[in-house]
Amino acid sequence: MSTDLTPNPLIPELLALLREHPDGISEFSLMKALEQHPAFADLADEYQLRLFQKHFMIMHGLYTLQTRLWYEEQLRVEISPLSVRLYTEMIAETCDEACLPGAGDTLREYYLDWQQLSATSAEDVQKLLRGFWNFCADPDARRSAFQTLELDEDASQEQIRARYRQLAARLHPDKGGDSEAFIEVRRAYELLRAGS
C-alpha cells in the first residue's frame, strides 16, 4: 500500500514535533500538542471512538513518516507506546522494503490502511478495549510476561522497568540484537505496565 495516496493532515505537525523532541516524545504528548488541530474537528462524538480516531490518525502519520523519512532523508522513526523518536541511521543504498523499519509488522500495516479509520465503529473500539483488558487480566499471559523478562511474579514496577531497560539495551536490533526477542520483551513489558 502506498501511504502517499492518503494525505494525513497531521504529518507536517508530527514531523515538527519529532524534530523538536530529539530524545523522544510520547503518543499522549503528541495527542495533547495536536488537540486543537482542525483535522480533529469532525471526529465522532462518542468519547472512546473519538479517542481511537485521534490515536489512529497519529499512528498513521507516524508510520507514514517512518517510511518517507527512511527513504527521503535516511532518518528513522522509532515508534513505541512510551516514546516516538526520530534518529539518524546509516542505511545501505541497496536497502529495499524488507529492511524498512517495521517491515512485515502487521500493526504497521493496520495503521497504514487509512480505511480502518472510517471502518472502525464505537462497538469495534469497545471490543478492542475489552480484549485488551481481558488479556492483561489473564494470569497465564502475565505469568508468561514475567518469564520473558526473567522476573519473579512479585516484581515491583521499578524492577520490571529496570529489567526491561536492561534486556532492551542488549536485544535492540540497532545494537546488533535479536529483533524478535526484542519485540517479545517489549510486549511483556507493555502487558505488565498496563496490568499494574
PDB file of C-alpha atoms in Angstrom, residues 1-194:
ATOM      1  CA  MET A   1       0.000   0.000   0.000  1.00  0.00           C
ATOM      2  CA  SER A   2       1.306   3.441  -0.840  1.00  0.00           C
ATOM      3  CA  THR A   3       0.953   5.874   2.002  1.00  0.00           C
ATOM      4  CA  ASP A   4       1.238   8.785  -0.428  1.00  0.00           C
ATOM      5  CA  LEU A   5      -2.293   8.126  -1.717  1.00  0.00           C
ATOM      6  CA  THR A   6      -3.822   9.209   1.595  1.00  0.00           C
ATOM      7  CA  PRO A   7      -2.706  12.640   2.730  1.00  0.00           C
ATOM      8  CA  ASN A   8      -2.775  12.779   6.507  1.00  0.00           C
ATOM      9  CA  PRO A   9      -3.187  16.405   7.621  1.00  0.00           C
ATOM     10  CA  LEU A  10      -1.220  15.749  10.826  1.00  0.00           C
ATOM     11  CA  ILE A  11       2.047  14.824   9.097  1.00  0.00           C
ATOM     12  CA  PRO A  12       3.683  18.296   8.960  1.00  0.00           C
ATOM     13  CA  GLU A  13       2.941  18.944  12.640  1.00  0.00           C
ATOM     14  CA  LEU A  14       4.002  15.444  13.676  1.00  0.00           C
ATOM     15  CA  LEU A  15       7.326  15.887  11.913  1.00  0.00           C
ATOM     16  CA  ALA A  16       7.859  19.276  13.553  1.00  0.00           C
ATOM     17  CA  LEU A  17       7.100  17.794  16.988  1.00  0.00           C
ATOM     18  CA  LEU A  18       9.513  14.902  16.414  1.00  0.00           C
ATOM     19  CA  ARG A  19      12.260  17.321  15.404  1.00  0.00           C
ATOM     20  CA  GLU A  20      11.552  19.463  18.496  1.00  0.00           C
ATOM     21  CA  HIS A  21      11.943  16.428  20.779  1.00  0.00           C
ATOM     22  CA  PRO A  22      15.170  14.637  19.754  1.00  0.00           C
ATOM     23  CA  ASP A  23      15.082  12.459  22.881  1.00  0.00           C
ATOM     24  CA  GLY A  24      11.581  11.236  22.047  1.00  0.00           C
ATOM     25  CA  ILE A  25       8.001  12.188  22.812  1.00  0.00           C
ATOM     26  CA  SER A  26       5.082  10.058  23.998  1.00  0.00           C
ATOM     27  CA  GLU A  27       1.971   9.485  21.924  1.00  0.00           C
ATOM     28  CA  PHE A  28      -0.005  11.121  24.731  1.00  0.00           C
ATOM     29  CA  SER A  29       2.137  14.274  24.421  1.00  0.00           C
ATOM     30  CA  LEU A  30       1.699  14.250  20.647  1.00  0.00           C
ATOM     31  CA  MET A  31      -2.061  13.995  21.086  1.00  0.00           C
ATOM     32  CA  LYS A  32      -2.095  16.875  23.581  1.00  0.00           C
ATOM     33  CA  ALA A  33       0.046  19.044  21.292  1.00  0.00           C
ATOM     34  CA  LEU A  34      -2.301  18.364  18.367  1.00  0.00           C
ATOM     35  CA  GLU A  35      -5.538  18.699  20.384  1.00  0.00           C
ATOM     36  CA  GLN A  36      -6.677  21.850  18.551  1.00  0.00           C
ATOM     37  CA  HIS A  37      -5.709  20.606  15.078  1.00  0.00           C
ATOM     38  CA  PRO A  38      -8.529  21.200  12.545  1.00  0.00           C
ATOM     39  CA  ALA A  39      -8.304  17.540  11.465  1.00  0.00           C
ATOM     40  CA  PHE A  40      -9.771  16.567  14.842  1.00  0.00           C
ATOM     41  CA  ALA A  41     -12.809  18.865  14.465  1.00  0.00           C
ATOM     42  CA  ASP A  42     -15.098  16.419  12.645  1.00  0.00           C
ATOM     43  CA  LEU A  43     -14.395  13.213  14.534  1.00  0.00           C
ATOM     44  CA  ALA A  44     -17.013  11.087  16.292  1.00  0.00           C
ATOM     45  CA  ASP A  45     -18.977  12.464  19.235  1.00  0.00           C
ATOM     46  CA  GLU A  46     -18.644   9.263  21.277  1.00  0.00           C
ATOM     47  CA  TYR A  47     -15.587   9.747  23.540  1.00  0.00           C
ATOM     48  CA  GLN A  48     -13.831   6.387  23.127  1.00  0.00           C
ATOM     49  CA  LEU A  49     -14.351   6.293  19.365  1.00  0.00           C
ATOM     50  CA  ARG A  50     -13.106   9.889  19.089  1.00  0.00           C
ATOM     51  CA  LEU A  51     -10.024   8.984  21.142  1.00  0.00           C
ATOM     52  CA  PHE A  52      -9.413   5.963  18.904  1.00  0.00           C
ATOM     53  CA  GLN A  53      -9.736   8.134  15.788  1.00  0.00           C
ATOM     54  CA  LYS A  54      -7.174  10.617  17.126  1.00  0.00           C
ATOM     55  CA  HIS A  55      -4.868   7.748  18.042  1.00  0.00           C
ATOM     56  CA  PHE A  56      -5.310   6.182  14.603  1.00  0.00           C
ATOM     57  CA  MET A  57      -4.580   9.431  12.755  1.00  0.00           C
ATOM     58  CA  ILE A  58      -1.430   9.977  14.810  1.00  0.00           C
ATOM     59  CA  MET A  59      -0.215   6.409  14.298  1.00  0.00           C
ATOM     60  CA  HIS A  60      -0.992   6.558  10.565  1.00  0.00           C
ATOM     61  CA  GLY A  61       1.035   9.760  10.353  1.00  0.00           C
ATOM     62  CA  LEU A  62       3.937   8.278  12.309  1.00  0.00           C
ATOM     63  CA  TYR A  63       4.112   5.117  10.211  1.00  0.00           C
ATOM     64  CA  THR A  64       3.840   7.209   7.036  1.00  0.00           C
ATOM     65  CA  LEU A  65       6.721   9.370   8.263  1.00  0.00           C
ATOM     66  CA  GLN A  66       8.664   6.241   9.161  1.00  0.00           C
ATOM     67  CA  THR A  67       8.602   5.185   5.511  1.00  0.00           C
ATOM     68  CA  ARG A  68       9.077   8.615   3.944  1.00  0.00           C
ATOM     69  CA  LEU A  69      11.923   9.727   6.182  1.00  0.00           C
ATOM     70  CA  TRP A  70      13.738   6.426   5.789  1.00  0.00           C
ATOM     71  CA  TYR A  71      13.889   6.874   2.019  1.00  0.00           C
ATOM     72  CA  GLU A  72      13.979  10.656   1.664  1.00  0.00           C
ATOM     73  CA  GLU A  73      16.329  11.702   4.469  1.00  0.00           C
ATOM     74  CA  GLN A  74      17.810   8.437   5.753  1.00  0.00           C
ATOM     75  CA  LEU A  75      16.159   9.164   9.107  1.00  0.00           C
ATOM     76  CA  ARG A  76      14.413   6.566  11.165  1.00  0.00           C
ATOM     77  CA  VAL A  77      11.275   6.931  13.263  1.00  0.00           C
ATOM     78  CA  GLU A  78      11.124   4.532  16.194  1.00  0.00           C
ATOM     79  CA  ILE A  79       7.531   4.012  17.323  1.00  0.00           C
ATOM     80  CA  SER A  80       6.665   2.522  20.687  1.00  0.00           C
ATOM     81  CA  PRO A  81       3.818   3.192  23.121  1.00  0.00           C
ATOM     82  CA  LEU A  82       6.028   5.092  25.533  1.00  0.00           C
ATOM     83  CA  SER A  83       8.110   7.121  23.139  1.00  0.00           C
ATOM     84  CA  VAL A  84       8.315   8.088  19.496  1.00  0.00           C
ATOM     85  CA  ARG A  85      11.756   9.147  18.396  1.00  0.00           C
ATOM     86  CA  LEU A  86      13.413  10.421  15.257  1.00  0.00           C
ATOM     87  CA  TYR A  87      17.069   9.484  14.779  1.00  0.00           C
ATOM     88  CA  THR A  88      19.641   9.108  12.036  1.00  0.00           C
ATOM     89  CA  GLU A  89      20.949   5.783  10.918  1.00  0.00           C
ATOM     90  CA  MET A  90      23.254   4.769   8.120  1.00  0.00           C
ATOM     91  CA  ILE A  91      21.389   2.682   5.560  1.00  0.00           C
ATOM     92  CA  ALA A  92      22.684   0.781   2.583  1.00  0.00           C
ATOM     93  CA  GLU A  93      21.861   2.346  -0.754  1.00  0.00           C
ATOM     94  CA  THR A  94      20.521  -1.001  -1.926  1.00  0.00           C
ATOM     95  CA  CYS A  95      18.160  -1.325   1.030  1.00  0.00           C
ATOM     96  CA  ASP A  96      14.704  -2.424  -0.077  1.00  0.00           C
ATOM     97  CA  GLU A  97      11.279  -2.694   1.593  1.00  0.00           C
ATOM     98  CA  ALA A  98      12.401  -5.779   3.543  1.00  0.00           C
ATOM     99  CA  CYS A  99      14.858  -3.765   5.627  1.00  0.00           C
ATOM    100  CA  LEU A 100      12.498  -0.868   6.247  1.00  0.00           C
ATOM    101  CA  PRO A 101      11.934  -0.415   9.975  1.00  0.00           C
ATOM    102  CA  GLY A 102       8.803  -2.323  10.839  1.00  0.00           C
ATOM    103  CA  ALA A 103       8.681  -4.276   7.569  1.00  0.00           C
ATOM    104  CA  GLY A 104       6.318  -7.218   7.926  1.00  0.00           C
ATOM    105  CA  ASP A 105       4.810  -5.656  11.048  1.00  0.00           C
ATOM    106  CA  THR A 106       1.047  -6.277  10.989  1.00  0.00           C
ATOM    107  CA  LEU A 107       0.406  -3.389  13.367  1.00  0.00           C
ATOM    108  CA  ARG A 108       2.223  -1.058  10.973  1.00  0.00           C
ATOM    109  CA  GLU A 109       0.190  -2.425   8.060  1.00  0.00           C
ATOM    110  CA  TYR A 110      -3.036  -1.869  10.007  1.00  0.00           C
ATOM    111  CA  TYR A 111      -2.246   1.776  10.733  1.00  0.00           C
ATOM    112  CA  LEU A 112      -1.158   2.455   7.162  1.00  0.00           C
ATOM    113  CA  ASP A 113      -4.607   1.349   5.935  1.00  0.00           C
ATOM    114  CA  TRP A 114      -6.479   4.671   6.113  1.00  0.00           C
ATOM    115  CA  GLN A 115      -9.801   2.866   5.551  1.00  0.00           C
ATOM    116  CA  GLN A 116      -9.525   1.459   9.085  1.00  0.00           C
ATOM    117  CA  LEU A 117     -10.261   4.965  10.372  1.00  0.00           C
ATOM    118  CA  SER A 118     -13.770   5.088   8.915  1.00  0.00           C
ATOM    119  CA  ALA A 119     -14.406   1.337   9.151  1.00  0.00           C
ATOM    120  CA  THR A 120     -13.914   1.164  12.931  1.00  0.00           C
ATOM    121  CA  SER A 121     -17.121   1.709  14.901  1.00  0.00           C
ATOM    122  CA  ALA A 122     -17.693   2.550  18.565  1.00  0.00           C
ATOM    123  CA  GLU A 123     -18.647  -1.107  19.078  1.00  0.00           C
ATOM    124  CA  ASP A 124     -15.344  -2.209  17.497  1.00  0.00           C
ATOM    125  CA  VAL A 125     -13.436   0.064  19.875  1.00  0.00           C
ATOM    126  CA  GLN A 126     -15.309  -1.402  22.855  1.00  0.00           C
ATOM    127  CA  LYS A 127     -14.413  -4.927  21.691  1.00  0.00           C
ATOM    128  CA  LEU A 128     -10.757  -3.950  21.309  1.00  0.00           C
ATOM    129  CA  LEU A 129     -10.698  -2.465  24.799  1.00  0.00           C
ATOM    130  CA  ARG A 130     -12.418  -5.488  26.353  1.00  0.00           C
ATOM    131  CA  GLY A 131      -9.994  -7.815  24.596  1.00  0.00           C
ATOM    132  CA  PHE A 132      -7.023  -5.779  25.768  1.00  0.00           C
ATOM    133  CA  TRP A 133      -8.132  -5.730  29.404  1.00  0.00           C
ATOM    134  CA  ASN A 134      -9.061  -9.421  29.325  1.00  0.00           C
ATOM    135  CA  PHE A 135      -5.590 -10.176  28.003  1.00  0.00           C
ATOM    136  CA  CYS A 136      -3.986  -8.014  30.692  1.00  0.00           C
ATOM    137  CA  ALA A 137      -6.028  -9.767  33.374  1.00  0.00           C
ATOM    138  CA  ASP A 138      -5.174 -13.252  32.042  1.00  0.00           C
ATOM    139  CA  PRO A 139      -2.901 -14.817  34.673  1.00  0.00           C
ATOM    140  CA  ASP A 140      -1.234 -17.050  32.074  1.00  0.00           C
ATOM    141  CA  ALA A 141      -0.354 -14.039  29.918  1.00  0.00           C
ATOM    142  CA  ARG A 142       1.051 -12.198  32.946  1.00  0.00           C
ATOM    143  CA  ARG A 143       2.998 -15.285  34.047  1.00  0.00           C
ATOM    144  CA  SER A 144       4.448 -15.625  30.560  1.00  0.00           C
ATOM    145  CA  ALA A 145       5.386 -11.927  30.540  1.00  0.00           C
ATOM    146  CA  PHE A 146       7.255 -12.309  33.834  1.00  0.00           C
ATOM    147  CA  GLN A 147       9.064 -15.341  32.389  1.00  0.00           C
ATOM    148  CA  THR A 148      10.010 -13.396  29.264  1.00  0.00           C
ATOM    149  CA  LEU A 149      11.533 -10.684  31.449  1.00  0.00           C
ATOM    150  CA  GLU A 150      13.122 -13.369  33.666  1.00  0.00           C
ATOM    151  CA  LEU A 151      11.475 -11.911  36.780  1.00  0.00           C
ATOM    152  CA  ASP A 152       9.560 -13.293  39.741  1.00  0.00           C
ATOM    153  CA  GLU A 153       5.820 -12.661  39.620  1.00  0.00           C
ATOM    154  CA  ASP A 154       6.007 -10.385  42.659  1.00  0.00           C
ATOM    155  CA  ALA A 155       8.445  -7.978  40.960  1.00  0.00           C
ATOM    156  CA  SER A 156       7.732  -4.284  41.509  1.00  0.00           C
ATOM    157  CA  GLN A 157       7.111  -1.801  38.693  1.00  0.00           C
ATOM    158  CA  GLU A 158      10.620  -0.427  39.290  1.00  0.00           C
ATOM    159  CA  GLN A 159      12.122  -3.908  38.906  1.00  0.00           C
ATOM    160  CA  ILE A 160      10.048  -4.546  35.777  1.00  0.00           C
ATOM    161  CA  ARG A 161      11.158  -1.237  34.256  1.00  0.00           C
ATOM    162  CA  ALA A 162      14.826  -1.811  35.156  1.00  0.00           C
ATOM    163  CA  ARG A 163      14.809  -5.344  33.742  1.00  0.00           C
ATOM    164  CA  TYR A 164      13.074  -4.181  30.569  1.00  0.00           C
ATOM    165  CA  ARG A 165      15.707  -1.485  30.036  1.00  0.00           C
ATOM    166  CA  GLN A 166      18.496  -3.991  30.623  1.00  0.00           C
ATOM    167  CA  LEU A 167      17.077  -6.511  28.147  1.00  0.00           C
ATOM    168  CA  ALA A 168      16.116  -3.846  25.605  1.00  0.00           C
ATOM    169  CA  ALA A 169      19.660  -2.457  25.614  1.00  0.00           C
ATOM    170  CA  ARG A 170      21.029  -5.931  24.927  1.00  0.00           C
ATOM    171  CA  LEU A 171      18.416  -7.080  22.390  1.00  0.00           C
ATOM    172  CA  HIS A 172      17.645  -3.898  20.430  1.00  0.00           C
ATOM    173  CA  PRO A 173      18.168  -4.564  16.701  1.00  0.00           C
ATOM    174  CA  ASP A 174      20.022  -1.274  16.254  1.00  0.00           C
ATOM    175  CA  LYS A 175      22.635  -2.551  18.689  1.00  0.00           C
ATOM    176  CA  GLY A 176      23.049  -5.879  16.917  1.00  0.00           C
ATOM    177  CA  GLY A 177      20.433  -7.693  18.987  1.00  0.00           C
ATOM    178  CA  ASP A 178      17.672 -10.128  18.108  1.00  0.00           C
ATOM    179  CA  SER A 179      14.647  -8.200  16.801  1.00  0.00           C
ATOM    180  CA  GLU A 180      12.136 -10.975  17.546  1.00  0.00           C
ATOM    181  CA  ALA A 181      13.371 -11.343  21.125  1.00  0.00           C
ATOM    182  CA  PHE A 182      13.274  -7.560  21.494  1.00  0.00           C
ATOM    183  CA  ILE A 183       9.628  -7.478  20.361  1.00  0.00           C
ATOM    184  CA  GLU A 184       8.707 -10.214  22.859  1.00  0.00           C
ATOM    185  CA  VAL A 185      10.443  -8.326  25.672  1.00  0.00           C
ATOM    186  CA  ARG A 186       8.642  -5.144  24.653  1.00  0.00           C
ATOM    187  CA  ARG A 187       5.253  -6.898  24.603  1.00  0.00           C
ATOM    188  CA  ALA A 188       5.892  -8.431  28.014  1.00  0.00           C
ATOM    189  CA  TYR A 189       6.856  -5.052  29.428  1.00  0.00           C
ATOM    190  CA  GLU A 190       3.780  -3.319  27.988  1.00  0.00           C
ATOM    191  CA  LEU A 191       1.491  -6.044  29.319  1.00  0.00           C
ATOM    192  CA  LEU A 192       2.929  -5.784  32.834  1.00  0.00           C
ATOM    193  CA  ARG A 193       2.788  -1.980  32.768  1.00  0.00           C
ATOM    194  CA  ALA A 194      -0.842  -1.963  31.613  1.00  0.00           C
TER     195      ALA A 194
END
